[in-house]
PDB file of C-alpha atoms in Angstrom:
ATOM      1  CA  MET A   1      -5.998  15.682   6.877  1.00 66.00           C
ATOM      2  CA  ASP A   2      -9.151  17.768   5.215  1.00 88.00           C
ATOM      3  CA  LEU A   3     -11.452  15.969   3.172  1.00 92.00           C
ATOM      4  CA  GLY A   4     -12.439  19.267   1.075  1.00 93.00           C
ATOM      5  CA  ASP A   5      -8.504  19.740   0.677  1.00 93.00           C
ATOM      6  CA  VAL A   6      -8.579  16.232  -0.748  1.00 94.00           C
ATOM      7  CA  VAL A   7     -11.433  16.904  -3.468  1.00 96.00           C
ATOM      8  CA  ASP A   8     -10.075  20.268  -4.090  1.00 96.00           C
ATOM      9  CA  LYS A   9      -6.575  18.867  -4.773  1.00 96.00           C
ATOM     10  CA  VAL A  10      -8.068  16.033  -7.235  1.00 97.00           C
ATOM     11  CA  PHE A  11     -10.576  18.611  -8.806  1.00 97.00           C
ATOM     12  CA  ARG A  12      -7.704  20.462 -10.013  1.00 97.00           C
ATOM     13  CA  GLU A  13      -4.906  17.984 -11.356  1.00 97.00           C
ATOM     14  CA  MET A  14      -7.434  16.204 -13.166  1.00 97.00           C
ATOM     15  CA  PRO A  15      -7.367  16.820 -16.857  1.00 97.00           C
ATOM     16  CA  PRO A  16     -11.170  18.441 -17.213  1.00 95.00           C
ATOM     17  CA  GLU A  17     -12.090  16.036 -20.185  1.00 95.00           C
ATOM     18  CA  SER A  18     -11.535  13.402 -17.653  1.00 96.00           C
ATOM     19  CA  ARG A  19     -13.212  14.585 -15.181  1.00 96.00           C
ATOM     20  CA  PHE A  20     -17.651  14.094 -14.183  1.00 98.00           C
ATOM     21  CA  THR A  21     -19.131  17.182 -14.869  1.00 97.00           C
ATOM     22  CA  ASP A  22     -23.145  18.606 -14.716  1.00 97.00           C
ATOM     23  CA  ALA A  23     -23.211  16.859 -18.107  1.00 98.00           C
ATOM     24  CA  ASP A  24     -22.500  13.537 -17.240  1.00 98.00           C
ATOM     25  CA  ALA A  25     -24.810  13.901 -13.982  1.00 98.00           C
ATOM     26  CA  GLU A  26     -27.712  14.437 -16.853  1.00 98.00           C
ATOM     27  CA  VAL A  27     -26.461  11.357 -18.753  1.00 98.00           C
ATOM     28  CA  ILE A  28     -26.801   8.950 -15.273  1.00 98.00           C
ATOM     29  CA  LYS A  29     -30.391  10.932 -14.268  1.00 98.00           C
ATOM     30  CA  LYS A  30     -31.467  10.530 -17.998  1.00 98.00           C
ATOM     31  CA  TYR A  31     -31.002   6.189 -17.434  1.00 98.00           C
ATOM     32  CA  SER A  32     -31.297   6.620 -13.788  1.00 98.00           C
ATOM     33  CA  ARG A  33     -34.466   3.755 -13.738  1.00 98.00           C
ATOM     34  CA  GLU A  34     -32.453   1.895 -16.111  1.00 98.00           C
ATOM     35  CA  LEU A  35     -29.424   2.105 -13.745  1.00 98.00           C
ATOM     36  CA  LEU A  36     -31.527   1.574 -10.341  1.00 98.00           C
ATOM     37  CA  SER A  37     -32.859  -1.308 -11.996  1.00 98.00           C
ATOM     38  CA  ILE A  38     -29.451  -3.289 -11.794  1.00 98.00           C
ATOM     39  CA  GLY A  39     -28.742  -2.419  -8.283  1.00 98.00           C
ATOM     40  CA  ASP A  40     -29.523  -5.664  -6.465  1.00 98.00           C
ATOM     41  CA  LYS A  41     -27.546  -7.258  -9.369  1.00 98.00           C
ATOM     42  CA  ILE A  42     -24.455  -4.968  -8.791  1.00 98.00           C
ATOM     43  CA  VAL A  43     -24.303  -6.096  -5.253  1.00 98.00           C
ATOM     44  CA  LYS A  44     -24.191  -9.486  -5.765  1.00 98.00           C
ATOM     45  CA  VAL A  45     -21.810  -9.515  -8.544  1.00 98.00           C
ATOM     46  CA  PHE A  46     -19.826  -7.001  -6.314  1.00 98.00           C
ATOM     47  CA  TYR A  47     -19.526  -9.086  -3.210  1.00 98.00           C
ATOM     48  CA  ASP A  48     -19.453 -12.493  -4.513  1.00 98.00           C
ATOM     49  CA  THR A  49     -16.030 -11.276  -6.743  1.00 98.00           C
ATOM     50  CA  LEU A  50     -15.041 -10.392  -3.449  1.00 98.00           C
ATOM     51  CA  PHE A  51     -16.009 -13.105  -1.256  1.00 98.00           C
ATOM     52  CA  ALA A  52     -14.408 -15.529  -3.941  1.00 98.00           C
ATOM     53  CA  HIS A  53     -10.811 -14.198  -3.803  1.00 98.00           C
ATOM     54  CA  GLU A  54      -8.771 -14.965  -0.962  1.00 97.00           C
ATOM     55  CA  PRO A  55      -6.566 -12.081  -0.354  1.00 97.00           C
ATOM     56  CA  THR A  56      -9.946  -9.668  -0.747  1.00 97.00           C
ATOM     57  CA  ALA A  57     -11.985 -11.734   1.141  1.00 97.00           C
ATOM     58  CA  SER A  58      -9.555 -11.447   4.014  1.00 96.00           C
ATOM     59  CA  VAL A  59     -10.643  -8.234   4.581  1.00 95.00           C
ATOM     60  CA  PHE A  60     -14.052  -8.742   5.715  1.00 96.00           C
ATOM     61  CA  LYS A  61     -15.333 -10.439   9.792  1.00 96.00           C
ATOM     62  CA  PRO A  62     -17.372 -13.377  10.066  1.00 96.00           C
ATOM     63  CA  GLY A  63     -20.373 -12.015   9.248  1.00 97.00           C
ATOM     64  CA  GLU A  64     -20.198  -8.469   8.016  1.00 97.00           C
ATOM     65  CA  ARG A  65     -21.121  -9.349   4.481  1.00 98.00           C
ATOM     66  CA  PRO A  66     -24.796  -8.033   4.459  1.00 98.00           C
ATOM     67  CA  ALA A  67     -23.954  -4.611   5.968  1.00 97.00           C
ATOM     68  CA  ARG A  68     -21.028  -4.413   3.219  1.00 97.00           C
ATOM     69  CA  GLU A  69     -24.056  -5.129   1.175  1.00 98.00           C
ATOM     70  CA  LYS A  70     -26.092  -2.503   2.507  1.00 98.00           C
ATOM     71  CA  THR A  71     -23.673   0.211   2.423  1.00 97.00           C
ATOM     72  CA  LEU A  72     -22.688  -0.521  -1.338  1.00 97.00           C
ATOM     73  CA  ALA A  73     -26.536  -0.663  -2.154  1.00 98.00           C
ATOM     74  CA  ASP A  74     -27.021   2.546  -0.519  1.00 98.00           C
ATOM     75  CA  TRP A  75     -23.874   4.104  -2.412  1.00 97.00           C
ATOM     76  CA  TRP A  76     -25.700   2.794  -5.628  1.00 98.00           C
ATOM     77  CA  ILE A  77     -28.615   4.315  -5.030  1.00 98.00           C
ATOM     78  CA  ARG A  78     -27.485   7.762  -3.641  1.00 98.00           C
ATOM     79  CA  THR A  79     -24.777   7.998  -6.807  1.00 98.00           C
ATOM     80  CA  ILE A  80     -27.766   7.822  -9.095  1.00 98.00           C
ATOM     81  CA  ASN A  81     -30.271   9.862  -7.816  1.00 98.00           C
ATOM     82  CA  GLY A  82     -27.065  12.520  -7.126  1.00 97.00           C
ATOM     83  CA  PRO A  83     -26.496  15.238  -6.515  1.00 97.00           C
ATOM     84  CA  PHE A  84     -22.943  15.689  -7.134  1.00 98.00           C
ATOM     85  CA  ASP A  85     -22.114  17.523  -4.643  1.00 97.00           C
ATOM     86  CA  ARG A  86     -19.527  18.745  -2.366  1.00 97.00           C
ATOM     87  CA  SER A  87     -21.078  16.383   0.022  1.00 97.00           C
ATOM     88  CA  TYR A  88     -20.748  13.317  -2.604  1.00 97.00           C
ATOM     89  CA  TRP A  89     -17.028  14.023  -3.329  1.00 97.00           C
ATOM     90  CA  GLU A  90     -15.817  14.746   0.256  1.00 96.00           C
ATOM     91  CA  TRP A  91     -17.452  10.813   0.684  1.00 96.00           C
ATOM     92  CA  GLN A  92     -15.727   9.717  -2.073  1.00 95.00           C
ATOM     93  CA  ALA A  93     -12.612  10.554  -0.676  1.00 94.00           C
ATOM     94  CA  TYR A  94     -13.079   9.367   2.599  1.00 92.00           C
ATOM     95  CA  VAL A  95     -13.917   6.050   1.347  1.00 92.00           C
ATOM     96  CA  GLY A  96     -10.091   6.293   0.723  1.00 86.00           C
ATOM     97  CA  VAL A  97     -10.095   6.828   4.400  1.00 85.00           C
ATOM     98  CA  ILE A  98     -11.703   3.697   4.944  1.00 90.00           C
ATOM     99  CA  HIS A  99     -10.129   1.632   2.865  1.00 86.00           C
ATOM    100  CA  PHE A 100      -6.849   2.590   4.425  1.00 81.00           C
ATOM    101  CA  ARG A 101      -8.434   1.445   7.837  1.00 85.00           C
ATOM    102  CA  ARG A 102      -9.104  -1.380   6.398  1.00 91.00           C
ATOM    103  CA  ASP A 103      -6.501  -2.948   4.579  1.00 90.00           C
ATOM    104  CA  VAL A 104      -8.509  -2.884   1.170  1.00 93.00           C
ATOM    105  CA  THR A 105      -5.411  -2.098  -1.113  1.00 92.00           C
ATOM    106  CA  ASN A 106      -6.160   0.359  -4.249  1.00 91.00           C
ATOM    107  CA  SER A 107      -5.860  -2.306  -6.624  1.00 95.00           C
ATOM    108  CA  MET A 108      -8.624  -4.318  -4.601  1.00 96.00           C
ATOM    109  CA  MET A 109     -10.586  -0.911  -5.355  1.00 95.00           C
ATOM    110  CA  ILE A 110      -9.710  -0.096  -8.374  1.00 96.00           C
ATOM    111  CA  ALA A 111     -10.420  -3.859  -9.822  1.00 97.00           C
ATOM    112  CA  MET A 112     -13.698  -3.678  -8.512  1.00 97.00           C
ATOM    113  CA  TRP A 113     -14.586  -0.167 -10.267  1.00 97.00           C
ATOM    114  CA  ALA A 114     -13.578  -3.188 -13.364  1.00 98.00           C
ATOM    115  CA  VAL A 115     -16.676  -4.931 -12.082  1.00 98.00           C
ATOM    116  CA  ILE A 116     -19.118  -2.439 -11.565  1.00 98.00           C
ATOM    117  CA  LEU A 117     -18.718  -0.822 -15.134  1.00 98.00           C
ATOM    118  CA  ASN A 118     -18.560  -4.142 -16.572  1.00 98.00           C
ATOM    119  CA  LEU A 119     -21.624  -5.365 -15.408  1.00 98.00           C
ATOM    120  CA  VAL A 120     -23.135  -2.392 -16.525  1.00 98.00           C
ATOM    121  CA  GLN A 121     -22.347  -2.480 -20.032  1.00 98.00           C
ATOM    122  CA  TYR A 122     -23.130  -6.172 -20.189  1.00 98.00           C
ATOM    123  CA  GLU A 123     -26.544  -5.414 -18.399  1.00 98.00           C
ATOM    124  CA  LEU A 124     -27.765  -2.041 -20.192  1.00 98.00           C
ATOM    125  CA  SER A 125     -26.474  -3.617 -22.983  1.00 98.00           C
ATOM    126  CA  LYS A 126     -29.564  -5.424 -23.409  1.00 98.00           C
ATOM    127  CA  VAL A 127     -32.109  -2.748 -22.987  1.00 98.00           C
ATOM    128  CA  LEU A 128     -30.204   0.562 -24.694  1.00 98.00           C
ATOM    129  CA  SER A 129     -29.149   1.154 -28.275  1.00 98.00           C
ATOM    130  CA  LYS A 130     -25.325   1.490 -28.699  1.00 98.00           C
ATOM    131  CA  GLU A 131     -25.288   5.219 -28.394  1.00 98.00           C
ATOM    132  CA  GLU A 132     -26.722   5.630 -25.728  1.00 98.00           C
ATOM    133  CA  LEU A 133     -24.631   2.980 -23.731  1.00 98.00           C
ATOM    134  CA  ALA A 134     -21.976   4.746 -25.328  1.00 98.00           C
ATOM    135  CA  MET A 135     -22.879   8.222 -23.849  1.00 98.00           C
ATOM    136  CA  LEU A 136     -24.334   6.484 -20.724  1.00 98.00           C
ATOM    137  CA  MET A 137     -20.815   4.357 -20.363  1.00 98.00           C
ATOM    138  CA  SER A 138     -18.852   7.440 -21.121  1.00 98.00           C
ATOM    139  CA  SER A 139     -20.160   9.383 -18.148  1.00 98.00           C
ATOM    140  CA  LEU A 140     -19.893   5.823 -15.731  1.00 98.00           C
ATOM    141  CA  HIS A 141     -16.609   6.149 -16.907  1.00 98.00           C
ATOM    142  CA  LYS A 142     -15.616   9.662 -15.794  1.00 98.00           C
ATOM    143  CA  LEU A 143     -17.503   9.073 -12.294  1.00 98.00           C
ATOM    144  CA  ALA A 144     -15.410   5.952 -11.990  1.00 98.00           C
ATOM    145  CA  ALA A 145     -12.250   8.016 -12.721  1.00 98.00           C
ATOM    146  CA  THR A 146     -12.703  10.544 -10.457  1.00 98.00           C
ATOM    147  CA  CYS A 147     -13.870   8.271  -7.846  1.00 97.00           C
ATOM    148  CA  VAL A 148     -11.097   6.235  -7.836  1.00 96.00           C
ATOM    149  CA  SER A 149      -8.782   9.364  -7.890  1.00 96.00           C
ATOM    150  CA  LEU A 150     -10.770  10.493  -4.824  1.00 96.00           C
ATOM    151  CA  THR A 151     -10.445   7.612  -3.201  1.00 94.00           C
ATOM    152  CA  VAL A 152      -7.077   6.977  -3.723  1.00 93.00           C
ATOM    153  CA  GLU A 153      -5.832  10.458  -2.581  1.00 93.00           C
ATOM    154  CA  GLY A 154      -7.743   9.885   0.437  1.00 90.00           C
ATOM    155  CA  TYR A 155      -6.400   6.745   0.909  1.00 87.00           C
ATOM    156  CA  VAL A 156      -2.681   8.348  -0.002  1.00 86.00           C
ATOM    157  CA  GLU A 157      -3.356  11.289   2.532  1.00 85.00           C
ATOM    158  CA  SER A 158      -4.498   9.087   5.130  1.00 81.00           C
ATOM    159  CA  TYR A 159      -1.228   6.834   4.360  1.00 77.00           C
ATOM    160  CA  THR A 160       1.539   9.816   4.834  1.00 81.00           C
ATOM    161  CA  THR A 161      -0.726  11.319   7.583  1.00 81.00           C
ATOM    162  CA  ALA A 162       0.083   8.776   9.666  1.00 78.00           C
ATOM    163  CA  ILE A 163       3.762   8.081   9.048  1.00 80.00           C
ATOM    164  CA  LYS A 164       4.443  12.140   9.404  1.00 78.00           C
ATOM    165  CA  GLU A 165       2.843  11.616  12.422  1.00 79.00           C
ATOM    166  CA  ALA A 166       4.414   8.684  13.884  1.00 81.00           C
ATOM    167  CA  ILE A 167       8.074   9.714  12.865  1.00 81.00           C
ATOM    168  CA  GLY A 168       7.558  13.481  13.441  1.00 79.00           C
ATOM    169  CA  ALA A 169       7.959  15.048   9.855  1.00 76.00           C
ATOM    170  CA  ASP A 170       7.020  17.537   8.080  1.00 78.00           C
ATOM    171  CA  ASP A 171       6.289  17.856   4.226  1.00 76.00           C
ATOM    172  CA  ASP A 172       9.867  18.301   2.905  1.00 81.00           C
ATOM    173  CA  LEU A 173      11.067  15.702   4.825  1.00 77.00           C
ATOM    174  CA  MET A 174       8.703  13.940   3.728  1.00 74.00           C
ATOM    175  CA  ARG A 175       9.461  14.595   0.278  1.00 76.00           C
ATOM    176  CA  ASN A 176      13.534  14.174   0.096  1.00 78.00           C
ATOM    177  CA  VAL A 177      12.685  10.326   1.987  1.00 74.00           C
ATOM    178  CA  ILE A 178      10.080   8.930  -1.267  1.00 74.00           C
ATOM    179  CA  ALA A 179      12.404  10.661  -3.542  1.00 78.00           C
ATOM    180  CA  LEU A 180      15.688   9.047  -2.252  1.00 78.00           C
ATOM    181  CA  MET A 181      13.265   5.025  -2.358  1.00 77.00           C
ATOM    182  CA  LYS A 182      11.919   6.549  -5.530  1.00 73.00           C
ATOM    183  CA  ASP A 183      15.947   6.956  -6.528  1.00 73.00           C
ATOM    184  CA  LYS A 184      16.536   3.335  -5.068  1.00 74.00           C
ATOM    185  CA  VAL A 185      13.706   1.442  -6.774  1.00 71.00           C
ATOM    186  CA  LEU A 186      14.940   2.943  -9.807  1.00 69.00           C
ATOM    187  CA  GLY A 187      18.239   1.947  -9.591  1.00 67.00           C
ATOM    188  CA  SER A 188      16.990  -1.798  -8.186  1.00 69.00           C
ATOM    189  CA  VAL A 189      14.552  -2.214 -11.978  1.00 64.00           C
ATOM    190  CA  SER A 190      16.846  -4.300 -14.281  1.00 66.00           C
ATOM    191  CA  ARG A 191      15.340  -2.361 -17.450  1.00 63.00           C
ATOM    192  CA  PRO A 192      15.990   1.417 -16.463  1.00 57.00           C
ATOM    193  CA  VAL A 193      12.747   3.050 -16.297  1.00 55.00           C
ATOM    194  CA  THR A 194      12.895   7.214 -17.910  1.00 61.00           C
ATOM    195  CA  LEU A 195      10.464   8.864 -16.598  1.00 57.00           C
TER     196      LEU A 195
END
């Protein structure tokens, strides 16, 4: 599995209007002081939320919260300070690999992006005008969409690579197995969904 391939695939597949751009990076840079000032709140709320919910709390080993908080704090600082280069995007795909290894599901990860975005919007609504906040949140939503896409794709690639290696399957066999399972799942839905 090559993280660069994951990045290329995601950037190729995402509609350009939904993807994070250099213009969005400039918006984040413009408000970096405000964004960095709420980093500690983000880390606290993020981990308070995770540890208050049994399914997400069960992902952690006893005593590891301080190390995970540092990881998130470092990620926030690196994200706000940039640059949004190839290394950064590969890191976001690598998060999916780590999540796969740690049993962090995609629904957990996506939910926590919502926590971050809601907290940023709440905190910065106190200091930015409506227009400034709208512009910043648009850029942050595109950042979230790009990071989530990379993380999910990294997760899926880890998962499918592990299965392929375990059963000795190639890409064609995997596609056929997935297609059969899709048909089975669709056949079991009480209200057929047209796809």
